[in-house]
Structures are given as C-alpha cells and as structure tokens.
mmCIF file of C-alpha atoms and ligand atoms in Angstrom:
data_model
loop_
_atom_site.group_PDB
_atom_site.id
_atom_site.type_symbol
_atom_site.label_atom_id
_atom_site.label_comp_id
_atom_site.label_asym_id
_atom_site.label_seq_id
_atom_site.Cartn_x
_atom_site.Cartn_y
_atom_site.Cartn_z
ATOM 1 C CA UNK A 1 157.391 114.467 -10.069
ATOM 2 C CA UNK A 2 158.155 111.878 -12.744
ATOM 3 C CA UNK A 3 160.146 108.716 -12.306
ATOM 4 C CA UNK A 4 163.038 107.888 -14.614
ATOM 5 C CA UNK A 5 164.491 104.374 -14.634
ATOM 6 C CA UNK A 6 167.874 103.933 -16.363
ATOM 7 C CA UNK A 7 169.080 100.615 -17.768
ATOM 8 C CA UNK A 8 172.845 100.055 -18.032
ATOM 9 C CA UNK A 9 175.208 97.229 -18.831
ATOM 10 C CA UNK A 10 178.589 98.704 -17.981
ATOM 11 C CA UNK A 11 180.392 101.967 -17.301
ATOM 12 C CA UNK A 12 177.240 104.054 -17.003
ATOM 13 C CA UNK A 13 178.719 107.434 -17.929
ATOM 14 C CA UNK A 14 175.510 108.452 -19.745
ATOM 15 C CA UNK A 15 173.524 107.470 -16.652
ATOM 16 C CA UNK A 16 175.849 109.684 -14.571
ATOM 17 C CA UNK A 17 175.264 112.589 -16.962
ATOM 18 C CA UNK A 18 171.488 112.096 -16.600
ATOM 19 C CA UNK A 19 171.616 111.908 -12.817
ATOM 20 C CA UNK A 20 173.761 115.050 -12.660
ATOM 21 C CA UNK A 21 171.669 117.079 -15.122
ATOM 22 C CA UNK A 22 168.454 116.041 -13.383
ATOM 23 C CA UNK A 23 169.754 117.384 -10.048
ATOM 24 C CA UNK A 24 171.609 120.453 -11.357
ATOM 25 C CA UNK A 25 168.723 121.603 -13.596
ATOM 26 C CA UNK A 26 166.038 120.648 -11.070
ATOM 27 C CA UNK A 27 163.991 118.579 -13.477
ATOM 28 C CA UNK A 28 160.455 117.747 -12.546
ATOM 29 C CA UNK A 29 161.710 114.162 -12.247
ATOM 30 C CA UNK A 30 164.052 111.928 -10.317
ATOM 31 C CA UNK A 31 166.157 108.966 -11.287
ATOM 32 C CA UNK A 32 164.169 106.383 -9.313
ATOM 33 C CA UNK A 33 166.337 103.388 -10.117
ATOM 34 C CA UNK A 34 169.266 102.085 -12.116
ATOM 35 C CA UNK A 35 168.874 98.541 -13.391
ATOM 36 C CA UNK A 36 171.646 96.434 -14.900
ATOM 37 C CA UNK A 37 171.826 93.048 -16.586
ATOM 38 C CA UNK A 38 175.392 92.648 -15.277
ATOM 39 C CA UNK A 39 176.237 92.546 -11.569
ATOM 40 C CA UNK A 40 179.710 93.990 -12.284
ATOM 41 C CA UNK A 41 178.472 97.045 -14.188
ATOM 42 C CA UNK A 42 180.667 99.892 -12.939
ATOM 43 C CA UNK A 43 177.776 102.371 -13.040
ATOM 44 C CA UNK A 44 175.951 100.536 -10.207
ATOM 45 C CA UNK A 45 178.489 101.861 -7.672
ATOM 46 C CA UNK A 46 177.856 105.485 -8.740
ATOM 47 C CA UNK A 47 174.111 104.977 -8.355
ATOM 48 C CA UNK A 48 174.469 103.344 -4.926
ATOM 49 C CA UNK A 49 176.717 106.188 -3.735
ATOM 50 C CA UNK A 50 174.022 108.641 -4.770
ATOM 51 C CA UNK A 51 171.381 106.741 -2.815
ATOM 52 C CA UNK A 52 169.600 105.663 -5.989
ATOM 53 C CA UNK A 53 167.871 102.268 -5.880
ATOM 54 C CA UNK A 54 169.628 99.628 -7.974
ATOM 55 C CA UNK A 55 168.613 96.228 -9.246
ATOM 56 C CA UNK A 56 170.426 93.538 -11.170
ATOM 57 C CA UNK A 57 168.642 91.100 -13.458
ATOM 58 C CA UNK A 58 171.290 88.808 -14.916
ATOM 59 C CA UNK A 59 170.399 87.714 -18.405
ATOM 60 C CA UNK A 60 172.641 84.633 -18.054
ATOM 61 C CA UNK A 61 170.256 83.185 -15.455
ATOM 62 C CA UNK A 62 167.327 83.013 -17.880
ATOM 63 C CA UNK A 63 166.624 80.353 -20.434
ATOM 64 C CA UNK A 64 164.864 82.688 -22.909
ATOM 65 C CA UNK A 65 164.727 86.350 -23.868
ATOM 66 C CA UNK A 66 161.048 86.325 -22.906
ATOM 67 C CA UNK A 67 161.668 85.153 -19.338
ATOM 68 C CA UNK A 68 164.552 87.598 -18.891
ATOM 69 C CA UNK A 69 162.452 90.482 -20.177
ATOM 70 C CA UNK A 70 159.513 89.527 -17.936
ATOM 71 C CA UNK A 71 161.747 89.665 -14.848
ATOM 72 C CA UNK A 72 163.417 92.897 -16.079
ATOM 73 C CA UNK A 73 159.942 94.404 -16.500
ATOM 74 C CA UNK A 74 159.055 93.469 -12.916
ATOM 75 C CA UNK A 75 162.236 95.094 -11.608
ATOM 76 C CA UNK A 76 161.578 98.261 -13.629
ATOM 77 C CA UNK A 77 157.861 98.560 -12.896
ATOM 78 C CA UNK A 78 158.512 98.345 -9.162
ATOM 79 C CA UNK A 79 159.653 101.982 -9.629
ATOM 80 C CA UNK A 80 156.618 103.121 -11.616
ATOM 81 C CA UNK A 81 158.617 104.626 -14.494
ATOM 82 C CA UNK A 82 157.278 107.473 -16.595
ATOM 83 C CA UNK A 83 160.451 107.339 -18.609
ATOM 84 C CA UNK A 84 162.764 104.396 -19.297
ATOM 85 C CA UNK A 85 166.233 105.378 -20.555
ATOM 86 C CA UNK A 86 168.543 102.800 -22.103
ATOM 87 C CA UNK A 87 172.070 104.017 -21.462
ATOM 88 C CA UNK A 88 174.588 101.538 -22.844
ATOM 89 C CA UNK A 89 172.162 98.688 -22.229
ATOM 90 C CA UNK A 90 173.443 95.944 -24.503
ATOM 91 C CA UNK A 91 170.524 93.527 -24.807
ATOM 92 C CA UNK A 92 168.025 93.085 -27.595
ATOM 93 C CA UNK A 93 164.505 93.471 -26.223
ATOM 94 C CA UNK A 94 161.468 91.369 -27.043
ATOM 95 C CA UNK A 95 158.394 92.835 -28.810
ATOM 96 C CA UNK A 96 156.304 92.504 -25.619
ATOM 97 C CA UNK A 97 158.822 94.523 -23.653
ATOM 98 C CA UNK A 98 159.056 97.220 -26.330
ATOM 99 C CA UNK A 99 155.249 97.461 -26.528
ATOM 100 C CA UNK A 100 154.932 97.757 -22.717
ATOM 101 C CA UNK A 101 157.147 100.899 -22.699
ATOM 102 C CA UNK A 102 156.179 102.323 -26.098
ATOM 103 C CA UNK A 103 156.420 106.101 -26.155
ATOM 104 C CA UNK A 104 158.334 106.268 -22.870
ATOM 105 C CA UNK A 105 161.467 104.265 -23.705
ATOM 106 C CA UNK A 106 164.439 105.953 -25.341
ATOM 107 C CA UNK A 107 167.983 104.980 -26.237
ATOM 108 C CA UNK A 108 171.275 106.625 -27.052
ATOM 109 C CA UNK A 109 173.241 105.123 -29.941
ATOM 110 C CA UNK A 110 176.803 106.073 -30.855
ATOM 111 C CA UNK A 111 176.276 106.861 -34.550
ATOM 112 C CA UNK A 112 174.287 109.160 -36.778
ATOM 113 C CA UNK A 113 171.364 106.836 -37.401
ATOM 114 C CA UNK A 114 170.201 105.398 -39.710
ATOM 115 C CA UNK A 115 173.930 104.868 -40.479
ATOM 116 C CA UNK A 116 175.773 102.226 -38.478
ATOM 117 C CA UNK A 117 173.085 100.469 -36.487
ATOM 118 C CA UNK A 118 174.408 97.719 -34.214
ATOM 119 C CA UNK A 119 177.854 97.347 -32.754
ATOM 120 C CA UNK A 120 181.343 98.654 -33.448
ATOM 121 C CA UNK A 121 180.025 101.920 -34.860
ATOM 122 C CA UNK A 122 183.225 103.969 -34.541
ATOM 123 C CA UNK A 123 185.497 101.489 -36.310
ATOM 124 C CA UNK A 124 182.949 101.112 -39.104
ATOM 125 C CA UNK A 125 182.585 104.884 -39.510
ATOM 126 C CA UNK A 126 186.362 105.322 -39.756
ATOM 127 C CA UNK A 127 186.704 102.440 -42.216
ATOM 128 C CA UNK A 128 183.900 103.886 -44.377
ATOM 129 C CA UNK A 129 185.880 107.118 -44.658
ATOM 130 C CA UNK A 130 183.200 109.213 -42.945
ATOM 131 C CA UNK A 131 184.078 112.826 -42.231
ATOM 132 C CA UNK A 132 181.396 113.180 -39.577
ATOM 133 C CA UNK A 133 180.174 110.888 -36.847
ATOM 134 C CA UNK A 134 177.959 111.410 -33.858
ATOM 135 C CA UNK A 135 175.238 110.134 -31.592
ATOM 136 C CA UNK A 136 171.469 109.724 -31.780
ATOM 137 C CA UNK A 137 168.771 109.666 -29.128
ATOM 138 C CA UNK A 138 165.653 107.910 -30.370
ATOM 139 C CA UNK A 139 162.446 106.264 -29.224
ATOM 140 C CA UNK A 140 162.794 102.501 -29.011
ATOM 141 C CA UNK A 141 160.777 100.386 -31.447
ATOM 142 C CA UNK A 142 160.989 96.715 -32.295
ATOM 143 C CA UNK A 143 163.590 97.028 -34.994
ATOM 144 C CA UNK A 144 166.907 97.661 -33.226
ATOM 145 C CA UNK A 145 168.247 101.243 -33.577
ATOM 146 C CA UNK A 146 165.326 102.300 -35.825
ATOM 147 C CA UNK A 147 162.952 104.361 -33.703
ATOM 148 C CA UNK A 148 161.878 107.986 -34.377
ATOM 149 C CA UNK A 149 164.882 110.285 -33.909
ATOM 150 C CA UNK A 150 164.576 112.846 -31.099
ATOM 151 C CA UNK A 151 167.984 114.490 -31.356
ATOM 152 C CA UNK A 152 171.415 114.035 -32.920
ATOM 153 C CA UNK A 153 174.903 115.397 -32.209
ATOM 154 C CA UNK A 154 177.660 115.563 -34.797
ATOM 155 C CA UNK A 155 181.420 115.502 -34.350
ATOM 156 C CA UNK A 156 184.192 115.482 -36.965
ATOM 157 C CA UNK A 157 186.125 112.352 -37.815
ATOM 158 C CA UNK A 158 189.731 113.555 -37.766
ATOM 159 C CA UNK A 159 192.711 112.189 -39.699
ATOM 160 C CA UNK A 160 194.425 109.556 -37.590
ATOM 161 C CA UNK A 161 191.342 108.851 -35.467
ATOM 162 C CA UNK A 162 191.137 105.426 -33.889
ATOM 163 C CA UNK A 163 187.868 103.864 -32.656
ATOM 164 C CA UNK A 164 189.013 104.934 -29.173
ATOM 165 C CA UNK A 165 189.654 108.600 -29.980
ATOM 166 C CA UNK A 166 186.451 108.882 -32.006
ATOM 167 C CA UNK A 167 184.488 107.134 -29.307
ATOM 168 C CA UNK A 168 185.732 109.589 -26.653
ATOM 169 C CA UNK A 169 184.744 112.570 -28.847
ATOM 170 C CA UNK A 170 181.272 111.145 -29.463
ATOM 171 C CA UNK A 171 180.755 110.149 -25.830
ATOM 172 C CA UNK A 172 181.391 113.710 -24.629
ATOM 173 C CA UNK A 173 178.569 114.844 -26.906
ATOM 174 C CA UNK A 174 176.294 111.993 -25.752
ATOM 175 C CA UNK A 175 176.625 113.361 -22.237
ATOM 176 C CA UNK A 176 175.145 116.681 -23.448
ATOM 177 C CA UNK A 177 172.631 115.252 -25.920
ATOM 178 C CA UNK A 178 170.981 112.551 -23.826
ATOM 179 C CA UNK A 179 170.055 114.631 -20.776
ATOM 180 C CA UNK A 180 168.704 117.355 -23.058
ATOM 181 C CA UNK A 181 166.483 114.901 -24.963
ATOM 182 C CA UNK A 182 165.307 113.192 -21.800
ATOM 183 C CA UNK A 183 164.313 116.452 -20.230
ATOM 184 C CA UNK A 184 162.105 117.197 -23.250
ATOM 185 C CA UNK A 185 160.401 113.838 -22.699
ATOM 186 C CA UNK A 186 159.954 114.569 -18.988
ATOM 187 C CA UNK A 187 158.455 117.981 -19.812
ATOM 188 C CA UNK A 188 156.107 116.567 -22.498
ATOM 189 C CA UNK A 189 157.784 118.706 -25.145
ATOM 190 C CA UNK A 190 157.981 116.043 -27.851
ATOM 191 C CA UNK A 191 155.421 115.541 -30.587
ATOM 192 C CA UNK A 192 155.725 112.354 -32.604
ATOM 193 C CA UNK A 193 154.206 112.023 -36.066
ATOM 194 C CA UNK A 194 155.292 108.757 -37.713
ATOM 195 C CA UNK A 195 159.090 108.999 -37.855
ATOM 196 C CA UNK A 196 159.115 112.754 -37.241
ATOM 197 C CA UNK A 197 159.775 114.053 -33.751
ATOM 198 C CA UNK A 198 159.261 117.745 -33.159
ATOM 199 C CA UNK A 199 160.359 119.701 -30.092
ATOM 200 C CA UNK A 200 157.302 121.829 -29.379
ATOM 201 C CA UNK A 201 159.309 124.912 -28.434
ATOM 202 C CA UNK A 202 161.533 124.693 -31.488
ATOM 203 C CA UNK A 203 164.719 124.052 -29.509
ATOM 204 C CA UNK A 204 167.474 122.666 -31.743
ATOM 205 C CA UNK A 205 167.305 118.917 -32.148
ATOM 206 C CA UNK A 206 170.742 118.952 -33.776
ATOM 207 C CA UNK A 207 173.768 119.587 -31.614
ATOM 208 C CA UNK A 208 176.780 120.703 -33.615
HETATM 209 C C1 GAR B 301 177.649 104.721 -25.214
HETATM 210 O O1 GAR B 301 178.552 105.173 -26.182
HETATM 211 C C2 GAR B 301 176.304 104.392 -25.862
HETATM 212 O O2 GAR B 301 175.985 105.225 -26.920
HETATM 213 C C3 GAR B 301 176.590 102.995 -26.357
HETATM 214 O O3 GAR B 301 177.326 102.382 -25.349
HETATM 215 C C4 GAR B 301 178.074 103.357 -24.661
HETATM 216 C C5 GAR B 301 177.764 103.233 -23.192
HETATM 217 O O4 GAR B 301 178.587 104.052 -22.407
HETATM 218 N N1 GAR B 301 175.369 102.285 -26.610
HETATM 219 C C6 GAR B 301 175.209 101.399 -27.564
HETATM 220 O O5 GAR B 301 176.123 101.013 -28.268
HETATM 221 C C7 GAR B 301 173.823 100.817 -27.688
HETATM 222 N N2 GAR B 301 173.711 100.058 -28.863
HETATM 223 P P1 GAR B 301 178.209 104.370 -20.919
HETATM 224 O O6 GAR B 301 177.916 103.046 -20.232
HETATM 225 O O7 GAR B 301 179.443 105.007 -20.328
HETATM 226 O O8 GAR B 301 176.995 105.281 -20.911
#
C-alpha cells in the first residue's frame, strides 16, 4: 500500500476529491497525511474529521525558503510518501526540495499549461479572449508550472464569464482530473520521456 501526502494552503477541495476517490475506488494507496503552510487552511478540518494525520509548517516562522522547505520535508517524510500531491499549495519550492521528490511530486494548476503559469489564471484567460480554459496535472520541476504534463481537462469560456464562474467550472473538472492522474502514478502507469508523459494503458490524458 502506497502513501500519499497532500500539501494544501487553503480550501482543500482537490485534497477532498483525492481522499474520496482513493477510498471509493479502493486505490492501492492511502492518504497518509495532509500538510499545510497555513494553520487556518479550511481543508485541515476535513482531514482531521477523516482521521487523516495533519501537520502545519507555517512559512511565516522561517527566515528563508531553505529553512522552511527543510522543515516541510521533515514533516512530509515522517509519513514515508511514495507520492506527494500539491493541491492548492501556494508556495514556491526550492531546488533541493524539488530534487528530493523528483518523479513523485505532482501539482494541479488551473490553466491549460503552458498558457497562464502563475496566479490569477482565470482573469487572464478571460481578458485574453480565450474560448477554452482548463486545468493541468503535471510533474513538478524547478521552473514553476513547467513540468511534464500528465493530463489536462478543457472547459469552454462562456460569454459573460467572470473569474469566479470560470474558476468554478474549471475546479469541477480538477476534481475529476487530479484523482485520475494520481491513481495512474500510484499504479505505476506513467512513462516519462523528456516532456512527454504516456499513460501505459492508453487511457485518455485529455478530459473534454
Ligand atoms: C485550485 O484551483 C488549484 O488548481 C489552484 O488553487 C486551487 C486550490 O483549490 N492551484 C494553483 O493555483 C497552484 N498554482 P482547493 O484548495 O480547493 O483544492
């Protein structure tokens, strides 16, 4: 049975979707811990109610990114993670941290990468006149939001959309996309060749 550790900074709805899919689909894995950099992250309460171990490593208490990441690593490694899932974790990670979890750390980003890396993706997509938007699950590498793409989901951008309405449409797809991609990682079904990620069984890596 593999251990998944999920990092959150806030609401944690993707973490909830992962916890629920893991139980409902009887993955060969368990969510061993949920770790947050904010003590007030709403998702922590959900994890505690489910009996999942939680930890808080507050970034504000550390003088440098390196010392924060070192403590974060200790909190994570206490749960022997096979998979580390960033789910709305809003911190930039140091190269040492990224290297430590290379190949087992993934992230969900609310845009169709490589478009709209960084923050405020929905407002920027609307302002750019995009007709589609979506979400991406990718391996984490040093350059933020640039790792090999495991799976993407697309949604339409509709006339009159606001960042809020578009965000809600994308988030609903994230909740399907992220558990699916994570399960592939748990089941060793992903083959990485440079920037190309292939699902060994040919399952669709695009969710429409
Ligand atoms: C999600 O939309 C996720 O894609 C985004 O934050 C939200 C977290 O929601 N992540 C990023 O922007 C990372 N750069 P959640 O806490 O309810 O899962």
